[in-house]
N, CA and C of each residue as an Amber inpcrd file, in Angstrom:
protein
   450
  52.0520000 -24.0280000 -42.3830000  50.6420000 -24.6810000 -42.1030000
  49.5120000 -23.6420000 -42.0160000  48.8830000 -24.1990000 -42.4460000
  47.1810000 -22.8920000 -42.9900000  46.7010000 -23.4410000 -41.7130000
  46.0490000 -22.1310000 -41.1900000  44.7500000 -22.4350000 -40.0530000
  44.2080000 -23.2080000 -39.6350000  43.5490000 -23.8180000 -40.0670000
  42.4870000 -25.1100000 -40.5250000  43.4900000 -26.5190000 -40.3260000
  44.6560000 -26.6280000 -40.6860000  45.5180000 -27.7970000 -40.5390000
  45.7800000 -27.8190000 -38.9690000  46.3910000 -26.0710000 -38.6820000
  46.7630000 -26.3630000 -37.1670000  45.4910000 -26.4300000 -36.0740000
  44.4110000 -26.2660000 -36.4710000  43.1180000 -26.7510000 -35.7690000
  43.2490000 -28.1990000 -35.9190000  43.1240000 -28.9150000 -37.0390000
  42.5850000 -30.3340000 -37.1120000  44.1580000 -30.6050000 -36.2410000
  45.4120000 -30.3960000 -36.3510000  46.0810000 -30.8080000 -35.5100000
  46.3300000 -30.4340000 -34.1860000  45.2140000 -29.5460000 -33.3540000
  45.2370000 -29.1180000 -32.1740000  44.3700000 -30.4460000 -31.9490000
  43.1530000 -30.3890000 -32.4350000  41.9150000 -31.3220000 -31.7910000
  42.7130000 -32.6120000 -31.9890000  43.4640000 -32.9770000 -33.0240000
  43.7880000 -34.6060000 -33.0530000  44.5500000 -34.9670000 -31.8210000
  45.3200000 -33.5420000 -31.2130000  46.3750000 -33.9280000 -30.2730000
  45.5790000 -33.7590000 -28.8330000  44.4190000 -32.9490000 -28.6150000
  44.0220000 -32.9840000 -27.5650000  42.8260000 -33.8330000 -27.2260000
  42.7300000 -34.7420000 -28.4780000  41.6680000 -36.0870000 -28.3890000
  42.4210000 -37.1300000 -27.9560000  43.4850000 -37.2760000 -28.3610000
  44.5750000 -38.5780000 -28.0380000  44.9980000 -38.4080000 -26.6160000
  44.9050000 -36.8940000 -26.0860000  45.2870000 -36.5280000 -24.9890000
  44.1690000 -37.2310000 -23.8660000  42.5550000 -36.6130000 -24.1050000
  41.5940000 -36.9570000 -23.3530000  41.6820000 -38.2780000 -23.3620000
  41.6380000 -39.4780000 -24.3680000  41.8680000 -40.7320000 -24.7560000
  42.4500000 -41.3840000 -23.3520000  43.9750000 -40.6090000 -23.1480000
  44.9990000 -41.3640000 -22.4640000  44.2460000 -40.6440000 -20.9790000
  43.0400000 -39.9430000 -20.3580000  42.7110000 -39.6840000 -19.7330000
  41.5400000 -40.0070000 -19.0110000  41.0500000 -40.6280000 -20.3650000
  39.6850000 -41.5080000 -19.9940000  40.1650000 -42.5830000 -19.7340000
  41.4890000 -43.4200000 -19.8510000  41.9830000 -44.6320000 -19.7920000
  42.7050000 -44.7650000 -18.5200000  43.4030000 -43.3860000 -17.7380000
  43.9590000 -43.3390000 -16.9170000  42.7080000 -43.4950000 -15.4490000
  41.7770000 -42.6980000 -15.9620000  40.4790000 -42.7270000 -14.6570000
  39.7440000 -44.0180000 -14.3600000  39.3660000 -44.7710000 -16.0450000
  38.9060000 -46.0550000 -15.6530000  39.7500000 -46.9790000 -14.9500000
  41.0090000 -46.9380000 -15.4040000  41.9310000 -48.2100000 -14.6020000
  41.9490000 -47.7100000 -13.4870000  41.5790000 -46.5640000 -12.8760000
  41.6520000 -45.8550000 -11.3510000  40.8870000 -46.3260000 -10.6150000
  39.6690000 -46.1690000 -11.2470000  38.2950000 -46.3110000 -10.5610000
  37.8370000 -47.8550000 -10.8580000  38.2920000 -48.8290000 -11.6800000
  38.3220000 -50.1810000 -11.1750000  39.2770000 -50.7360000 -10.2520000
  40.3080000 -50.0700000  -9.9230000  41.0720000 -50.5850000  -8.8310000
  40.7300000 -50.4250000  -7.8670000  40.4680000 -49.2700000  -7.8510000
  40.2400000 -48.7480000  -5.8560000  38.6400000 -49.3470000  -5.6000000
  37.5950000 -48.9110000  -6.8220000  36.4910000 -49.2800000  -6.5230000
  35.7920000 -50.9060000  -6.4940000  36.5640000 -51.3850000  -7.5170000
  36.0940000 -52.9180000  -7.5940000  36.6230000 -53.7180000  -6.5190000
  35.8660000 -54.7450000  -5.9700000  36.3630000 -55.6220000  -4.7060000
  36.3630000 -56.9030000  -5.6180000  37.6020000 -56.8740000  -5.2310000
  38.3660000 -58.4250000  -5.8130000  38.3200000 -59.4330000  -5.0680000
  38.0420000 -59.1270000  -3.5930000  37.2880000 -60.4360000  -2.5230000
  36.3530000 -61.4290000  -2.6500000  35.1100000 -60.6920000  -3.8250000
  34.3500000 -61.1080000  -5.2930000  35.3070000 -62.1760000  -6.1720000
  36.1550000 -62.0440000  -6.3760000  36.9650000 -62.3410000  -7.6020000
  37.7690000 -63.3320000  -7.0480000  38.6640000 -63.5650000  -5.6670000
  39.7260000 -64.3730000  -5.1080000  38.2410000 -65.4270000  -4.5410000
  37.3500000 -64.9670000  -3.9870000  36.5810000 -65.7770000  -2.9470000
  36.1710000 -66.8750000  -4.0260000  35.8720000 -66.8100000  -5.5700000
  35.4890000 -67.4930000  -6.1070000  36.7450000 -68.8020000  -6.4530000
  37.7760000 -68.7390000  -6.5750000  39.0710000 -69.3840000  -6.3950000
  39.2430000 -70.2750000  -5.0790000  39.0960000 -69.5010000  -4.1320000
  39.0620000 -69.8270000  -2.7230000  37.7800000 -70.9940000  -2.4450000
  36.6110000 -70.5550000  -3.3340000  35.8090000 -71.6010000  -2.7820000
  35.4920000 -71.8710000  -0.7520000  35.4080000 -70.7890000  -0.2360000
  35.2570000 -71.2880000   1.0560000  33.4900000 -71.3820000   1.1200000
  33.2950000 -71.1020000   2.7110000  31.5020000 -71.0680000   2.8630000
  31.0390000 -69.7830000   1.9080000  31.8880000 -68.6090000   1.7990000
  30.8210000 -67.5720000   1.3070000  31.4590000 -67.0600000   0.2040000
  31.3390000 -66.7800000  -0.7970000  31.5590000 -66.7440000  -2.4160000
  30.7310000 -65.4330000  -2.3090000  30.9940000 -64.2130000  -3.0050000
  30.8450000 -63.3890000  -3.5780000  30.8570000 -63.2960000  -5.2060000
  29.8420000 -62.9840000  -5.6430000  29.9610000 -62.8080000  -7.0730000
  29.2690000 -61.9180000  -8.3310000  29.8350000 -61.3030000  -8.5680000
  29.4820000 -59.7870000  -9.8170000  29.8520000 -60.2820000 -10.9340000
  28.4290000 -60.4740000 -11.6110000  29.3370000 -60.1100000 -13.2580000
  30.1280000 -58.9680000 -13.5300000  29.2280000 -57.9250000 -13.4360000
  30.3840000 -56.9830000 -14.2410000  31.6400000 -56.6810000 -13.0770000
  32.3060000 -57.2660000 -12.2000000  33.7890000 -56.9780000 -11.9740000
  34.1190000 -57.9260000 -12.6280000  33.8630000 -59.1300000 -13.1710000
  34.8560000 -59.8320000 -13.9600000  34.9490000 -59.5840000 -15.3210000
  33.7770000 -58.5910000 -15.7430000  33.7740000 -57.7620000 -17.2630000
  34.5120000 -56.5660000 -16.8710000  34.5570000 -55.7290000 -16.0890000
  35.6420000 -54.6040000 -15.4550000  37.2450000 -54.9840000 -15.1190000
  37.4850000 -56.4350000 -14.7890000  38.6080000 -56.5010000 -14.5920000
  39.3940000 -57.0560000 -15.9250000  38.3920000 -58.0170000 -16.6730000
  39.0610000 -58.3780000 -17.7520000  39.2260000 -57.3970000 -18.9610000
  38.3240000 -55.7710000 -18.6960000  38.7080000 -54.7790000 -20.0440000
  39.9040000 -54.1290000 -19.5340000  40.4620000 -54.2140000 -18.4240000
  41.6980000 -53.5730000 -17.9170000  42.8990000 -53.6070000 -19.0670000
  43.4380000 -54.7150000 -19.5980000  43.8820000 -54.7500000 -20.7840000
  44.0900000 -54.1950000 -21.7270000  42.7550000 -54.1650000 -22.4270000
  42.1870000 -53.0360000 -23.5080000  42.4480000 -51.3140000 -23.3190000
  42.2470000 -50.8760000 -22.0880000  42.7220000 -50.1820000 -21.2910000
  43.9980000 -49.4640000 -21.3410000  44.6120000 -50.3820000 -20.8950000
  45.9000000 -50.1690000 -21.1870000  46.3440000 -49.5130000 -22.7410000
  45.8330000 -51.0330000 -23.2760000  46.3180000 -50.5330000 -24.8550000
  46.1440000 -49.5450000 -25.4430000  44.8340000 -48.8300000 -24.6280000
  44.2540000 -47.9800000 -25.5290000  45.2850000 -46.7960000 -25.3710000
  46.0400000 -46.9080000 -23.9870000  46.1820000 -45.5920000 -23.5080000
  47.9190000 -45.5140000 -23.8120000  48.3820000 -46.2490000 -24.4820000
  49.5810000 -46.5930000 -24.5260000  49.7530000 -46.0710000 -26.5050000
  48.7790000 -46.7570000 -27.2070000  48.1740000 -46.2190000 -28.4230000
  47.8470000 -44.6880000 -28.3340000  46.9720000 -44.4260000 -27.9070000
  46.8330000 -42.8250000 -27.9480000  48.2600000 -41.8120000 -27.4040000
  49.1960000 -42.6940000 -26.6800000  50.4260000 -41.5320000 -25.6700000
  51.2980000 -41.8420000 -27.3150000  51.1130000 -43.0470000 -28.0400000
  51.9910000 -43.4280000 -29.6690000  51.4520000 -42.0360000 -30.0340000
  50.3410000 -41.8520000 -30.5500000  49.5750000 -40.8080000 -31.6430000
  49.8780000 -39.3620000 -31.1940000  49.8960000 -39.2420000 -29.9340000
  50.0270000 -37.8960000 -29.3390000  51.8310000 -37.3670000 -29.3010000
  52.8010000 -38.2700000 -29.2840000  54.2070000 -37.9740000 -29.5230000
  54.6580000 -38.3780000 -30.8480000  53.5380000 -38.5470000 -31.9250000
  53.5870000 -38.1920000 -33.4840000  53.7480000 -36.9060000 -33.8970000
  54.7370000 -37.2220000 -35.1880000  54.4760000 -35.7310000 -35.2110000
  53.5620000 -35.4420000 -36.5580000  52.4370000 -34.6070000 -36.3160000
  52.0690000 -34.0610000 -37.4310000  50.5390000 -35.1720000 -37.2100000
  49.8530000 -35.5050000 -38.1610000  48.5610000 -35.8540000 -38.6110000
  48.5780000 -37.3790000 -39.0170000  50.0430000 -37.6230000 -39.6190000
  49.7580000 -38.9070000 -40.5430000  49.8340000 -40.3260000 -39.6210000
  49.0600000 -40.8980000 -39.9820000  48.6500000 -42.2950000 -40.0850000
  49.7730000 -43.3320000 -39.0780000  49.6470000 -43.7880000 -38.2340000
  51.1670000 -44.7910000 -37.7270000  51.0370000 -45.9830000 -38.7520000
  52.0770000 -45.9870000 -39.0810000  52.2860000 -47.2230000 -40.3780000
  53.1210000 -48.3460000 -39.8810000  54.0310000 -48.3560000 -38.9630000
  54.2790000 -49.3800000 -38.2780000  53.5880000 -49.8770000 -37.0740000
  52.9850000 -50.9730000 -36.7850000  52.8830000 -51.4880000 -35.5410000
  53.9850000 -52.3860000 -34.9980000  53.8080000 -52.1570000 -33.6770000
  55.1680000 -53.0280000 -32.7090000  54.6120000 -54.0900000 -32.7490000
  55.9690000 -55.1430000 -32.5630000  55.8660000 -56.3090000 -32.5100000
  55.0450000 -56.6200000 -30.7240000  55.3050000 -55.9850000 -29.7570000
  54.6890000 -55.5890000 -28.5300000  53.3450000 -55.2300000 -28.5110000
  53.0470000 -54.0860000 -29.0960000  51.7190000 -53.7960000 -29.5500000
  50.6220000 -54.7580000 -29.6270000  50.8780000 -55.3420000 -31.0480000
  49.9320000 -56.3810000 -31.4030000  50.0440000 -57.9770000 -30.5250000
  50.9040000 -58.0290000 -29.7770000  51.1480000 -58.9970000 -28.3750000
  50.1270000 -58.9420000 -27.9870000  50.2230000 -57.2730000 -27.4190000
  49.2230000 -56.9100000 -25.7330000  47.5360000 -56.8130000 -26.3170000
  47.3690000 -56.5590000 -28.0400000  46.4270000 -56.1510000 -27.9940000
  45.3050000 -57.2550000 -28.6270000  46.1690000 -58.4230000 -28.7250000
  45.3090000 -59.7900000 -29.2070000  45.1970000 -60.5250000 -27.6100000
  46.5270000 -59.9300000 -26.6500000  46.0920000 -60.8590000 -24.8820000
  45.0540000 -59.8120000 -24.6880000  44.6540000 -58.6380000 -24.9750000
  43.8190000 -57.4880000 -24.2900000  42.1990000 -58.0160000 -25.0460000
  42.2950000 -58.5040000 -26.1070000  41.2920000 -58.5350000 -26.7900000
  40.6370000 -59.8730000 -26.4250000  41.6740000 -61.0120000 -25.7940000
  41.3310000 -62.1120000 -25.2960000  40.4290000 -61.8350000 -24.0670000
  41.2300000 -61.1580000 -23.0800000  41.1490000 -60.8480000 -21.9140000
  39.7130000 -60.5180000 -21.3720000  39.3550000 -59.1710000 -22.8500000
  37.9540000 -58.9490000 -22.6350000  37.1590000 -59.7550000 -23.2690000
  37.2390000 -60.4690000 -24.0830000  36.4830000 -61.3230000 -24.6970000
  35.7880000 -62.1030000 -23.4700000  36.7080000 -63.0080000 -22.5610000
  36.8500000 -64.4480000 -21.5100000  35.7490000 -63.5520000 -20.4150000
  36.6640000 -62.1660000 -19.9620000  35.8990000 -61.4570000 -19.0120000
  34.3570000 -61.4300000 -19.3120000  33.7440000 -61.5900000 -20.1680000
  32.7850000 -60.9590000 -20.9280000  31.6140000 -62.6970000 -20.5760000
  32.1470000 -63.7880000 -21.2710000  31.6770000 -64.9050000 -21.8730000
  31.9800000 -65.7600000 -19.8440000  33.0540000 -65.7280000 -18.6650000
  32.9430000 -65.8220000 -17.8780000  31.6960000 -65.2950000 -16.8990000
  31.2860000 -63.9700000 -17.1490000  30.3290000 -63.3230000 -16.1790000
  29.1520000 -63.9360000 -16.5990000  28.8330000 -64.6980000 -17.9540000
  27.4760000 -64.7800000 -18.2610000  27.6340000 -67.0510000 -18.0410000
  29.1170000 -67.3240000 -17.7440000  28.9140000 -69.2080000 -17.1870000
  29.0380000 -69.3100000 -15.7710000  29.1140000 -68.0910000 -15.0680000
  30.1810000 -68.8340000 -13.5170000  28.4600000 -68.5510000 -13.1420000
  27.4280000 -67.9810000 -13.2850000  26.1860000 -68.1160000 -12.5000000
  25.8110000 -69.5710000 -12.6910000  25.9760000 -70.3360000 -14.1920000
  25.2430000 -71.6080000 -14.0380000  26.0180000 -72.5340000 -13.5230000
  27.4240000 -72.2450000 -13.3300000  27.8900000 -73.1140000 -12.5210000
  27.4570000 -73.1130000 -10.6550000  27.2770000 -72.0640000 -10.7400000
  26.7480000 -71.4940000  -9.4770000  25.5770000 -72.4370000  -9.0780000
  24.8910000 -72.3930000  -9.9050000  23.6760000 -72.7120000  -9.9210000
  23.1270000 -74.3790000  -9.9610000  24.7960000 -75.0200000 -10.2940000
  24.4050000 -76.3450000  -9.8590000  25.7150000 -77.0440000  -8.9570000
  26.2850000 -75.9320000  -8.4840000  27.1480000 -76.3970000  -7.4240000
  25.7970000 -76.1600000  -5.6130000  27.0290000 -76.6120000  -4.7510000
  26.2830000 -76.5960000  -3.7550000  25.7480000 -75.2360000  -3.0020000
  26.4500000 -74.3190000  -3.6950000  26.1310000 -73.3390000  -2.9380000
  24.4450000 -72.6950000  -3.2600000  24.2590000 -71.8230000  -2.3850000
  22.4040000 -71.4400000  -2.8850000  22.9060000 -70.0840000  -2.7670000
  22.1180000 -69.1900000  -3.1280000  22.1370000 -67.5860000  -3.0330000
  21.3860000 -67.1390000  -1.9170000  21.7730000 -65.4310000  -1.5400000
  21.3320000 -64.9540000  -0.9870000  20.3690000 -64.3900000  -1.1560000
  19.1340000 -64.5630000  -1.2010000  18.0020000 -63.5590000  -2.2140000
  17.3680000 -62.7520000  -0.9570000  18.3460000 -61.5120000  -0.7780000
  17.9440000 -60.5060000  -0.2140000  18.6190000 -59.4340000  -0.9840000
  17.6920000 -57.8190000  -0.9220000  18.6200000 -56.7370000  -1.8580000
  19.6300000 -56.1960000  -1.5060000  20.3980000 -56.3530000  -0.4370000
  21.4760000 -56.2720000   0.0050000  22.8280000 -57.5270000  -0.5680000
  22.1780000 -58.6040000  -0.3350000  23.5130000 -59.4400000   0.0800000
  23.0380000 -60.1700000  -1.5480000  22.6260000 -60.3710000  -2.5890000
  22.0260000 -60.7550000  -3.7590000  23.3470000 -61.2320000  -4.5950000
  24.3620000 -61.0580000  -4.1960000  25.6620000 -61.1150000  -4.8480000
  26.2720000 -61.9000000  -4.2770000  25.8360000 -62.2960000  -3.1270000
  26.6540000 -64.0340000  -1.7940000  25.6960000 -64.9410000  -2.1490000
  26.9250000 -66.2420000  -2.2420000  26.4140000 -67.3400000  -2.5340000
  26.4880000 -68.2940000  -1.2690000  26.3070000 -69.0130000  -0.5700000
  26.8190000 -69.3330000   0.5790000  26.6130000 -70.9050000   0.5600000
  27.1630000 -71.9730000   1.6250000  26.7350000 -73.2870000   1.6130000
  25.6980000 -73.4150000   2.4020000  25.4500000 -73.3010000   3.6850000
  24.1870000 -73.1950000   4.5290000  23.3280000 -71.7490000   4.1750000
  21.9860000 -71.4000000   4.1460000  21.7100000 -70.6900000   4.0980000
  21.3140000 -70.0500000   5.2830000  21.7790000 -70.4560000   6.2680000
  22.0820000 -69.5880000   8.0110000  23.1440000 -68.7650000   7.6130000
  24.2720000 -68.9540000   6.8930000  25.3080000 -67.9500000   6.6960000
  24.6840000 -66.9020000   6.2760000  23.9660000 -67.0990000   5.3480000
  23.1390000 -65.6510000   4.9850000  23.0380000 -64.4600000   6.3710000
  22.6590000 -64.8720000   7.4860000  22.5940000 -63.5550000   8.2540000
  23.7110000 -63.2270000   9.1390000  24.4950000 -63.4220000   8.8040000
  26.2220000 -63.4840000   9.8630000  26.8710000 -62.8900000   8.5340000
  26.1700000 -62.6130000   7.4170000  27.2310000 -61.6490000   6.5500000
  26.8840000 -59.6550000   6.4950000  28.0240000 -59.1740000   6.7480000
  27.6810000 -58.0660000   6.6940000  28.3010000 -57.2490000   5.4470000
  27.8330000 -57.0370000   4.6530000  28.6250000 -56.1810000   3.5130000
  28.6130000 -55.3360000   3.5870000  30.1610000 -54.5890000   2.8750000
  30.6050000 -53.4240000   2.9290000  30.2610000 -52.6450000   1.4890000
  30.2600000 -51.6570000   1.3610000  30.2880000 -50.7210000   0.4740000
  31.1560000 -49.7380000   0.5840000  32.0690000 -49.6680000  -0.9700000
  33.0590000 -48.8340000  -0.7960000  32.7140000 -47.4290000  -1.5120000
  31.2010000 -47.7710000  -1.8820000  31.2290000 -46.1530000  -2.3150000
  30.6590000 -45.2250000  -0.8590000  30.8040000 -45.3800000   0.2880000
  30.4430000 -44.6620000   1.3710000  31.8470000 -44.1700000   1.7110000
């Protein structure tokens, strides 16, 4: 093997490993720092609903990051720099599910505000409470937002 080919192989394997690391870090950040109460409150429809479109998009993108992790693992474990010839059935199914989930999360992040606009909920129009919707505007005074980044 020539030195140039060895350098390409090392860069190829390092880039697959870095892609795996990026996927793991992204999934970890989404699972730790995304407030799932906001998503659950949309379905529970209590007196207070918390909605943030970025959360919906993030959760919808997690299956795509899982697929990218296993695709990179497959490249990392493959000998040489040959392209992957055979696609696995479960890989194709998961890729389809991942793309559908990502697209659905993106579309829903734009549809949900219109649904909330025509529902009985009103927005708390303050800086810290902008993502909260309540049935009665007096409930905005009782909300104590928490920030996971503190």
